[in-house]
Amino acid sequence: MGPVGISSHGKVRNVLVSIEEFTRLKMVAAEPVPFEFQEPRSETVRLIDDPLGYDVSDIDDAIDRMSSDALAGKGEEAVERELAAVRRRFGRDRD
């Protein structure tokens, strides 16, 4: 639908345009588009494999399991992979 003019006594007083056209005109003019008129953007969140994942709904139990697993050496390879990823992300090599 194109613009609609509202007139009074033969003079155009207001021009109505669709939100899409208003947004397009704002973008062409390099002006900010009001937040209310911006289309919501979908976000895709992918789950990553987390071999060290602990259910922390009972934090005391989770802490007990984490510490006993650490002392027993469980998940050592997964810990090293996570540490390597953190070091890469923050630009730190192991000394």
Short mmCIF file of C-alpha atoms in Angstrom, two decimals:
data_model
loop_
_atom_site.label_atom_id
_atom_site.label_comp_id
_atom_site.label_asym_id
_atom_site.label_seq_id
_atom_site.Cartn_x
_atom_site.Cartn_y
_atom_site.Cartn_z
CA MET A 1 0.00 0.00 0.00
CA GLY A 2 1.33 3.42 -0.90
CA PRO A 3 1.21 6.65 1.08
CA VAL A 4 -2.21 7.96 2.08
CA GLY A 5 -2.82 11.69 2.31
CA ILE A 6 -5.30 13.14 4.79
CA SER A 7 -6.54 16.54 3.71
CA SER A 8 -8.53 19.32 5.24
CA HIS A 9 -10.15 21.95 3.03
CA GLY A 10 -8.24 20.61 0.04
CA LYS A 11 -4.80 20.84 1.69
CA VAL A 12 -2.85 17.78 2.66
CA ARG A 13 -2.32 17.85 6.43
CA ASN A 14 -0.86 14.40 7.10
CA VAL A 15 0.66 11.64 5.04
CA LEU A 16 0.41 8.10 6.33
CA VAL A 17 2.90 5.47 5.22
CA SER A 18 3.39 1.87 6.21
CA ILE A 19 5.96 1.00 8.85
CA GLU A 20 8.02 -0.70 6.15
CA GLU A 21 8.07 2.46 4.01
CA PHE A 22 8.80 4.67 7.03
CA THR A 23 11.71 2.39 7.99
CA ARG A 24 13.01 2.40 4.42
CA LEU A 25 12.89 6.20 4.25
CA LYS A 26 14.68 6.52 7.60
CA MET A 27 17.41 4.16 6.42
CA VAL A 28 17.83 6.04 3.12
CA ALA A 29 18.15 9.29 5.10
CA ALA A 30 20.68 7.60 7.43
CA GLU A 31 18.45 8.42 10.40
CA PRO A 32 17.84 6.09 13.34
CA VAL A 33 14.73 3.93 13.15
CA PRO A 34 12.69 4.03 16.37
CA PHE A 35 13.05 0.81 18.36
CA GLU A 36 9.30 0.13 18.24
CA PHE A 37 9.46 -0.08 14.44
CA GLN A 38 12.46 -2.38 14.23
CA GLU A 39 11.68 -5.95 13.31
CA PRO A 40 12.55 -8.49 15.96
CA ARG A 41 15.59 -10.51 15.03
CA SER A 42 15.66 -14.20 15.65
CA GLU A 43 18.64 -15.62 17.43
CA THR A 44 19.90 -19.15 17.02
CA VAL A 45 21.49 -20.67 20.07
CA ARG A 46 23.22 -23.97 19.56
CA LEU A 47 24.06 -26.24 22.42
CA ILE A 48 27.67 -27.29 22.56
CA ASP A 49 28.91 -30.60 23.85
CA ASP A 50 29.74 -30.15 27.52
CA PRO A 51 31.31 -33.29 28.96
CA LEU A 52 31.94 -31.46 32.23
CA GLY A 53 28.36 -30.24 32.52
CA TYR A 54 27.08 -30.44 36.08
CA ASP A 55 23.52 -29.91 37.23
CA VAL A 56 23.91 -26.95 39.57
CA SER A 57 20.31 -26.83 40.79
CA ASP A 58 21.75 -28.24 44.04
CA ILE A 59 25.01 -26.30 44.17
CA ASP A 60 26.38 -28.09 47.24
CA ASP A 61 25.95 -31.49 45.57
CA ALA A 62 27.47 -30.14 42.34
CA ILE A 63 30.51 -28.82 44.22
CA ASP A 64 30.99 -32.17 45.94
CA ARG A 65 30.80 -34.02 42.60
CA MET A 66 33.13 -31.56 40.87
CA SER A 67 35.77 -31.78 43.58
CA SER A 68 35.64 -35.59 43.83
CA ASP A 69 35.80 -35.88 40.02
CA ALA A 70 38.79 -33.51 39.95
CA LEU A 71 40.63 -35.48 42.63
CA ALA A 72 39.89 -38.73 40.79
CA GLY A 73 41.13 -37.26 37.49
CA LYS A 74 37.75 -37.70 35.77
CA GLY A 75 37.31 -35.53 32.71
CA GLU A 76 40.95 -34.48 32.60
CA GLU A 77 41.00 -34.37 28.79
CA ALA A 78 37.83 -32.26 28.73
CA VAL A 79 39.33 -29.86 31.28
CA GLU A 80 42.46 -29.48 29.14
CA ARG A 81 40.33 -28.79 26.03
CA GLU A 82 38.35 -26.12 27.86
CA LEU A 83 41.52 -24.52 29.24
CA ALA A 84 43.06 -24.51 25.76
CA ALA A 85 39.94 -22.80 24.38
CA VAL A 86 40.10 -20.16 27.14
CA ARG A 87 43.79 -19.56 26.49
CA ARG A 88 43.13 -19.15 22.75
CA ARG A 89 40.25 -16.79 23.39
CA PHE A 90 42.30 -14.58 25.68
CA GLY A 91 45.55 -14.91 23.74
CA ARG A 92 47.53 -16.67 26.42
CA ASP A 93 49.81 -19.57 25.70
CA ARG A 94 50.72 -22.06 28.33
CA ASP A 95 54.13 -21.23 29.81
#
